[in-house]
CSV table of C-alpha atoms in Angstrom, one decimal:
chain,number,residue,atom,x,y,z
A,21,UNK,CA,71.7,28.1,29.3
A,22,UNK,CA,74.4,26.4,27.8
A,23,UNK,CA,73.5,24.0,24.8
A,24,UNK,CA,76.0,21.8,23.7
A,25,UNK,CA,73.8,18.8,22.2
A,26,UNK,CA,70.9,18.7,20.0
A,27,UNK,CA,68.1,16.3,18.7
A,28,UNK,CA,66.7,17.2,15.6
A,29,UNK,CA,62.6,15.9,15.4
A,30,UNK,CA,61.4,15.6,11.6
A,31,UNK,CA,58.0,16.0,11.2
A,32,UNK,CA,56.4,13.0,10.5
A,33,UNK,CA,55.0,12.8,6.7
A,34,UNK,CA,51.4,13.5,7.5
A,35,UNK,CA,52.4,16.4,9.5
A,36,UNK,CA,54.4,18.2,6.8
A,37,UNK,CA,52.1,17.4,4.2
A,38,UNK,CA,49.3,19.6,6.9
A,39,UNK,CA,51.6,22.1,7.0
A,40,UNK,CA,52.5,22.7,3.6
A,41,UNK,CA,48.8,21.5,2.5
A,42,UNK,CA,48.2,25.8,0.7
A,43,UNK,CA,51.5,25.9,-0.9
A,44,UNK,CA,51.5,24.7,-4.5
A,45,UNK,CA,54.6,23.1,-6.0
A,46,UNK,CA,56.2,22.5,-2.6
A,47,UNK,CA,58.7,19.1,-2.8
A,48,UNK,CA,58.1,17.4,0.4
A,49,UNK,CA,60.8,14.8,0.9
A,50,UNK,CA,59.4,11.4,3.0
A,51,UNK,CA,60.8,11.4,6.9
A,52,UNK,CA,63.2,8.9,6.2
A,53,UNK,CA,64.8,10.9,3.1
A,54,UNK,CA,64.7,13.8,5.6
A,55,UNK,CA,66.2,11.8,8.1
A,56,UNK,CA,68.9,10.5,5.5
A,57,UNK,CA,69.4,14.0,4.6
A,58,UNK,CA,70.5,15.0,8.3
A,59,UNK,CA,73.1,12.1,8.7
A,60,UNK,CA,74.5,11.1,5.9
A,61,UNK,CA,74.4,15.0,3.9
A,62,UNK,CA,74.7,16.9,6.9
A,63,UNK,CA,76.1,15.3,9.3
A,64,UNK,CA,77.3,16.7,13.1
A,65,UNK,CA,78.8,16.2,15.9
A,66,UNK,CA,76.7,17.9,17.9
A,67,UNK,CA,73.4,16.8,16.7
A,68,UNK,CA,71.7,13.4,16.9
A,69,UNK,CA,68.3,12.7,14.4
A,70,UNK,CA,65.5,10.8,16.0
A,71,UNK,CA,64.2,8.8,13.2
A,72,UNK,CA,62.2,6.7,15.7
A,73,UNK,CA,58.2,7.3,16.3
A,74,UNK,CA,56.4,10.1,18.7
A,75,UNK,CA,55.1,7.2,20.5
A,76,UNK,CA,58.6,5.8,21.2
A,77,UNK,CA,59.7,9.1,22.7
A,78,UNK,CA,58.4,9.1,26.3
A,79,UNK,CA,60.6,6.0,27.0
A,80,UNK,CA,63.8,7.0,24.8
A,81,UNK,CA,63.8,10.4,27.0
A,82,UNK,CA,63.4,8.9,30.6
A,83,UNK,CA,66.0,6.7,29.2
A,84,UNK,CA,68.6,9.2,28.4
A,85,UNK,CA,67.7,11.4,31.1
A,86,UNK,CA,68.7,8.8,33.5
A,87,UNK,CA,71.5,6.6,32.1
A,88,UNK,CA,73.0,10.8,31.6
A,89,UNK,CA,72.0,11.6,35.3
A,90,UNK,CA,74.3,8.3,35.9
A,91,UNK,CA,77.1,10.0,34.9
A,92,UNK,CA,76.5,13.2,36.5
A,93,UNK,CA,74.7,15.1,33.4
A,94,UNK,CA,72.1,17.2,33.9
A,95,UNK,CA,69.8,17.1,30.7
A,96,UNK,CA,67.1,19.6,30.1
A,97,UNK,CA,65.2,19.2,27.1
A,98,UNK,CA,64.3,22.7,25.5
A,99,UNK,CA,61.9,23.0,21.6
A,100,UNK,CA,63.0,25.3,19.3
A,101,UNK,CA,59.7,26.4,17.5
A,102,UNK,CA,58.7,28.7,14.9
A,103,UNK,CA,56.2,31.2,14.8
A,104,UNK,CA,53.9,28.8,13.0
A,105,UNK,CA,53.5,26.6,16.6
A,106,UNK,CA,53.7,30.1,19.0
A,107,UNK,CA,51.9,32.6,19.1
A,108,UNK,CA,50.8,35.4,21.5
A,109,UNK,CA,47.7,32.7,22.5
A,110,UNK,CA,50.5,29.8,23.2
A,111,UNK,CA,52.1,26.8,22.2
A,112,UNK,CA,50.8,23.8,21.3
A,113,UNK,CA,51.1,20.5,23.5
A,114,UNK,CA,53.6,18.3,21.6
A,115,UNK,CA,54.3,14.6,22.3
A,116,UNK,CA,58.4,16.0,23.8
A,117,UNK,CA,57.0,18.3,26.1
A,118,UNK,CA,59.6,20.9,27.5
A,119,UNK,CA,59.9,23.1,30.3
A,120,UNK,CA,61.8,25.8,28.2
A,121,UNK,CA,61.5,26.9,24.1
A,122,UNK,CA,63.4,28.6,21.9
A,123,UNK,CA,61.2,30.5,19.2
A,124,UNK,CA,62.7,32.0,16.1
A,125,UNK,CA,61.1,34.3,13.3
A,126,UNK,CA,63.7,34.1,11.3
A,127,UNK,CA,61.8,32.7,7.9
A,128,UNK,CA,57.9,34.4,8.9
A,129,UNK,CA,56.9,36.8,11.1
A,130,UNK,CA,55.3,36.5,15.0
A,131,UNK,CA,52.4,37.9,16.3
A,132,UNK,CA,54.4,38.5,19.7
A,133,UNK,CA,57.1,40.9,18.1
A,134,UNK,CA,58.2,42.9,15.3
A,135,UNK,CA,59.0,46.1,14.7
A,136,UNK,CA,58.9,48.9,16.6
A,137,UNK,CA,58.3,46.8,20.2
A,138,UNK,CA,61.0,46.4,22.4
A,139,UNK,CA,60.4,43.2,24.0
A,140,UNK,CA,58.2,40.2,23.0
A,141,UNK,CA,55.0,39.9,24.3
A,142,UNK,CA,53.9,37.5,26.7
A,143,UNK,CA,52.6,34.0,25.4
A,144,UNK,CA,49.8,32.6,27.0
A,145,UNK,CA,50.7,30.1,30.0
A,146,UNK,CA,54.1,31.2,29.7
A,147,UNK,CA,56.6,33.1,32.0
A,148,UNK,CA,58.1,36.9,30.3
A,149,UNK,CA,60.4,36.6,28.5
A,150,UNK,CA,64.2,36.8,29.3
A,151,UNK,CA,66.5,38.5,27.9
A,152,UNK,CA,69.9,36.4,26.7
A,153,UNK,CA,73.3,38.0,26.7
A,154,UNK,CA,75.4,37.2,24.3
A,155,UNK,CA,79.2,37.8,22.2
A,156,UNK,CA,78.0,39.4,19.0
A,157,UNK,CA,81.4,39.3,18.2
A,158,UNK,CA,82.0,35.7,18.6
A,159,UNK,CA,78.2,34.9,17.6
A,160,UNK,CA,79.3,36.8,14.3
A,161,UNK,CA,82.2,34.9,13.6
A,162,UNK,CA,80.4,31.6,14.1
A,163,UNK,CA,77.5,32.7,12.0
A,164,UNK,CA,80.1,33.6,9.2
A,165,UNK,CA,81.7,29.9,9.9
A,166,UNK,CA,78.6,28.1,9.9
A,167,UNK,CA,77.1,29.9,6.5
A,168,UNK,CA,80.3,28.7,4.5
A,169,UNK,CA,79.8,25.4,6.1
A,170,UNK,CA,76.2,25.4,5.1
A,171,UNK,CA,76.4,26.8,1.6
A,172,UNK,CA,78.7,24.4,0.7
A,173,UNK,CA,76.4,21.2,1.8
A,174,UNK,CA,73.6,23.2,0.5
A,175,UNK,CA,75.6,22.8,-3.3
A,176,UNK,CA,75.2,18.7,-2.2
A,177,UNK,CA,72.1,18.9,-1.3
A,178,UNK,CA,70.3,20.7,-4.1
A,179,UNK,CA,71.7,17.7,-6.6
A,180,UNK,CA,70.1,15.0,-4.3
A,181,UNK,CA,66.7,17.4,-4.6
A,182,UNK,CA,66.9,17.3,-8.2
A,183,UNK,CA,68.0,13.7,-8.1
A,184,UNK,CA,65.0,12.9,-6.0
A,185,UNK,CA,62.9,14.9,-8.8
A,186,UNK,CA,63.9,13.4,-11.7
A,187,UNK,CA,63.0,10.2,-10.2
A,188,UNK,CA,59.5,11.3,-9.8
């Protein structure tokens, strides 16, 4: 697998709000400030934001998919999920189905592995898992790359969050 593009999909506002509905003094930020956030704070060239409605993304990705396939691009659309939509008893059905996911624990634990187990285990109505080789020395270096990058929009970041709350 070879990524070399991303979309980024904000939650929309009710669906963040359900998610962090038992967490007290959470600042949710609106989509569109979210949205803002990713393109004009944190901008990319290798990410695209859909600020556009779950409705509106059935026809946006047979869109893409063939105006791509035009050129000769293969695109294959693959979620990357956290351990609050997998689980050992699956994933849920969400409106940009894909064939693949990526799932990280990175911020909470999984149910499907931790310490101890050597690999993952299986999620309902999905294949085993497979095992991804990688450059830990190049991934390293990266990683190192992309924290001082991320550090330094974080120190933009936090004054538009207490911007935003001093408005409130």
């Amino acid at each position: 697998m070879c990524i070399v593009a991303a979309i980024v999909f904000p939650l929309d506002d009710d669906g963040l709000k359900s998610k962090f509905k038992n967490q007290k003094d959470t600042k949710i930020f609106t989509k569109k400030e979210r949205v803002s956030l990713w393109k004009d704070k944190v901008a990319s060239d290798w990410y695209w934001v859909y600020d556009r409605s779950v409705v509106e993304f059935s026809t946006f990705r047979r869109q893409i998919v063939e105006q791509t396939a035009e050129d000769g691009f293969d695109i294959e659309f693959v979620g990357l999920f956290g351990p609050d939509y997998v689980s050992i008893k699956g994933a849920p059905v969400v409106a940009w189905p894909c064939e693949k996911i990526i799932v990280s624990d990175i911020s909470r634990p999984a149910d499907f592995f931790g310490p101890g187990m050597a690999t993952p285990k299986r999620i309902e109505g999905f294949k085993d898992w497979k095992k991804v080789d990688f450059d830990i020395g190049r991934l390293s270096a990266k990683a190192r790359d992309d924290a001082a990058m991320v550090c330094a929009r974080l120190s933009f970041i936090s004054s538009v969050i207490l911007e935003s709350m001093r408005e409130e």
